[in-house]
Short mmCIF file of C-alpha atoms in Angstrom, two decimals:
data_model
loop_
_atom_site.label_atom_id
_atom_site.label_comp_id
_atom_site.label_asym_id
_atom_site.label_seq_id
_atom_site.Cartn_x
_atom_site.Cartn_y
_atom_site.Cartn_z
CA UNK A 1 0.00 0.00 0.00
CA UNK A 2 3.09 2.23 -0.54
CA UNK A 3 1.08 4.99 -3.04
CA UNK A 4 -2.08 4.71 -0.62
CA UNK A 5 0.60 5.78 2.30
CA UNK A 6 1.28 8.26 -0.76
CA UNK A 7 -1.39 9.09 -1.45
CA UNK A 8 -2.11 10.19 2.52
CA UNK A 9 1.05 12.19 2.68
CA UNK A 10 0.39 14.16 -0.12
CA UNK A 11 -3.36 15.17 1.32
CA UNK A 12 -1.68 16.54 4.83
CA UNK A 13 0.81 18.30 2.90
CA UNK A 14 -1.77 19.80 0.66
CA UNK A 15 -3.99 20.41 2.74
CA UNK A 16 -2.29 20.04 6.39
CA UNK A 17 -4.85 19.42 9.47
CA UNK A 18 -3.15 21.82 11.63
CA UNK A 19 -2.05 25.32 9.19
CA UNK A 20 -0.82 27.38 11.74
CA UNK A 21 1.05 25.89 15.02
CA UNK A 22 2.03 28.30 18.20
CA UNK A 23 5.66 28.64 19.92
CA UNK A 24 7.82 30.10 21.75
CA UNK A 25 10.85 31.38 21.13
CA UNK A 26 13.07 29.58 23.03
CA UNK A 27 15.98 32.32 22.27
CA UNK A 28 16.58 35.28 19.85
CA UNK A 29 15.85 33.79 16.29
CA UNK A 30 16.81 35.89 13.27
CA UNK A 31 14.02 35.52 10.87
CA UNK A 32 15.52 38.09 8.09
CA UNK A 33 18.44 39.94 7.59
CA UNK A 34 16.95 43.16 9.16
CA UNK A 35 14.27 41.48 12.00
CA UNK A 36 15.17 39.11 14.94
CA UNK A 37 12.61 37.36 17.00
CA UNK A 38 12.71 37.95 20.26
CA UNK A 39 12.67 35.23 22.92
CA UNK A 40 9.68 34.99 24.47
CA UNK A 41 7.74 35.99 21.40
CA UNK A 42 4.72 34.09 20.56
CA UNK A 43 4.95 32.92 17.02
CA UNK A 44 2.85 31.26 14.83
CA UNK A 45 4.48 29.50 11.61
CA UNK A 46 2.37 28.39 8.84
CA UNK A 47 2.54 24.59 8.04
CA UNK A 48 -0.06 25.24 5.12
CA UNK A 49 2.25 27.72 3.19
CA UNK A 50 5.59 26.32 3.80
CA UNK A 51 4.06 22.98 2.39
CA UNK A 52 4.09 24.92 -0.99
CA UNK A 53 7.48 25.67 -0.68
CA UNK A 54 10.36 24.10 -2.62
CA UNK A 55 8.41 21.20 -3.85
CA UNK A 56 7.37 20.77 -7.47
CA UNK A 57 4.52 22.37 -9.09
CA UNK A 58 3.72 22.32 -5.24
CA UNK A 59 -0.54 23.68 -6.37
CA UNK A 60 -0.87 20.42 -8.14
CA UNK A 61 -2.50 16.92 -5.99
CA UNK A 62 0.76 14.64 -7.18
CA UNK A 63 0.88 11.72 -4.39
CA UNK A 64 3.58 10.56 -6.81
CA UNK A 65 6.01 13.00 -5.07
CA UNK A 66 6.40 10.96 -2.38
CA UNK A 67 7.45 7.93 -4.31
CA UNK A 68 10.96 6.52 -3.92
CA UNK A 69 11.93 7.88 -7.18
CA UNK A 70 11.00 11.31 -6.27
CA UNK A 71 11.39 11.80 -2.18
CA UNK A 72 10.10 14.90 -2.20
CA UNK A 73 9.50 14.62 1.09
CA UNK A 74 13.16 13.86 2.07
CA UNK A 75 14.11 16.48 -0.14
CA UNK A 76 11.86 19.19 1.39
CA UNK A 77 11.62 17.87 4.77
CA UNK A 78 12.30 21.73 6.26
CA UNK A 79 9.40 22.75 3.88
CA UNK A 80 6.94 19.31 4.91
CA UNK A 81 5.83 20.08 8.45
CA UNK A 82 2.71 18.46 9.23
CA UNK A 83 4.05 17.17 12.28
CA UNK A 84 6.33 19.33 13.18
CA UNK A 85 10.85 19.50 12.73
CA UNK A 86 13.82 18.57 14.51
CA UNK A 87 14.15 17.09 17.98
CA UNK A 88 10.24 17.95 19.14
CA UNK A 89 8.56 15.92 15.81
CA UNK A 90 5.30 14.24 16.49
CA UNK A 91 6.43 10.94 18.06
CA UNK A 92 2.82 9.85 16.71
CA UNK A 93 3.66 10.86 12.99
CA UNK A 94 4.04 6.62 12.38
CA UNK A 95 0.41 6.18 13.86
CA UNK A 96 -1.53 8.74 12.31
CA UNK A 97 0.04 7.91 8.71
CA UNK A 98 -0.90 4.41 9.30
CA UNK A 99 -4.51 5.39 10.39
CA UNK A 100 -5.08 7.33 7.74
CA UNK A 101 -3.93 4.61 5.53
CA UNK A 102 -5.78 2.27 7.10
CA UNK A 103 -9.03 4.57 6.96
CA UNK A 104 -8.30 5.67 3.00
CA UNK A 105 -8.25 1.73 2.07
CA UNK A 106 -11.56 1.06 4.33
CA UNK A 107 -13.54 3.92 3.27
CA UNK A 108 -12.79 3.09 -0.73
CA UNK A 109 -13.29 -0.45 -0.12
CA UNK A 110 -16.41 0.12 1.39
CA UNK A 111 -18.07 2.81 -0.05
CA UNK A 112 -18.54 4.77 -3.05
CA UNK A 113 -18.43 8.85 -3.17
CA UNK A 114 -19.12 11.67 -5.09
CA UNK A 115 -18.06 15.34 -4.32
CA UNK A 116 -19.96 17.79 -6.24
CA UNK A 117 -18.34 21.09 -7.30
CA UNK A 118 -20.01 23.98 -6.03
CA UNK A 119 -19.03 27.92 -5.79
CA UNK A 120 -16.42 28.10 -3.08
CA UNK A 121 -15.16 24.58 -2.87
CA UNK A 122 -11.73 25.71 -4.27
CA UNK A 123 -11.71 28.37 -1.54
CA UNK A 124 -10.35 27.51 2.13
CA UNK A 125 -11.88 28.86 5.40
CA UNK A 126 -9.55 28.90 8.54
CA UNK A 127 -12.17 27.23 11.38
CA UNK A 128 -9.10 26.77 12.96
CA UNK A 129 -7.88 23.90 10.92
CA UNK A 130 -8.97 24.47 7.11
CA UNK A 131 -12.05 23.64 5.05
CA UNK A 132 -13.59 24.49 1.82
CA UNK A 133 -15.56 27.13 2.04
CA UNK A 134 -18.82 25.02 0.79
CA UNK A 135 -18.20 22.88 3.52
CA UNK A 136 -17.35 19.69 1.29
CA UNK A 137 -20.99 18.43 0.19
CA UNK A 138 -20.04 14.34 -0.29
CA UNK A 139 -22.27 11.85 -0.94
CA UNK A 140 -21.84 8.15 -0.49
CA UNK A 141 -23.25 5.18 -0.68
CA UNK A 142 -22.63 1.33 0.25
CA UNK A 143 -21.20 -0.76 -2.26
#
């Protein structure tokens, strides 16, 4: 099931659960040339635009970029936050890939669905995670 787990991986990265994360600086960070973050500061990065960062043709749905060939993930791992960099990753990132997996093969095993575009369903509303702004009309049916 290696392009289902693909397949997952490339949804949170297109659409990441969690866009914006708060922390704290733990010290000074310099951000730009000119502006350094104090510590203390409250800041909150955006996992939803740094997941368009770097990759390629990163407004496209391409699951295939997580392929062995390709590793865009490896490649852009500072870009590919979902859960999180460096020493304080998710230590649940292995679980809720799996789960997801697990729930993408169920669901399409199971069921059959049918989104219908409507106005807005392109556009994203922050409520806090993000949605489309039709509120994703889907409707299924047993197989």
């Amino acid at each position: 099931m290696k392009y289902t787990e693909a397949v997952a991986r490339e949804v949170m990265r297109y659409r990441a659960p969690a866009p914006l994360v708060p922390h704290i600086a733990g010290e000074d960070f310099q951000l730009t040339e000119s502006y350094t973050i104090p510590k203390g500061t409250m800041v909150f990065p955006s996992v939803f635009e740094s997941s368009f960062q770097g990759f390629t043709e990163p407004e496209l749905f391409d699951p295939d970029r997580f392929s062995e060939n390709r590793q865009e993930d490896q490649l852009y791992k500072r870009n590919f936050l979902v859960f999180g960099a460096g020493p304080h990753q998710c230590v649940g990132q292995r679980y809720a890939v799996n789960h997801l997996v697990l729930f993408i093969a169920v669901f399409t095993s199971l069921l059959d669905f049918k989104r219908y575009r409507t106005e807005g369903c392109d556009d994203l509303v922050y409520v806090p995670t993000i949605c489309p702004k039709d509120d994703c009309l889907v409707y299924l049916s047993k197989r």
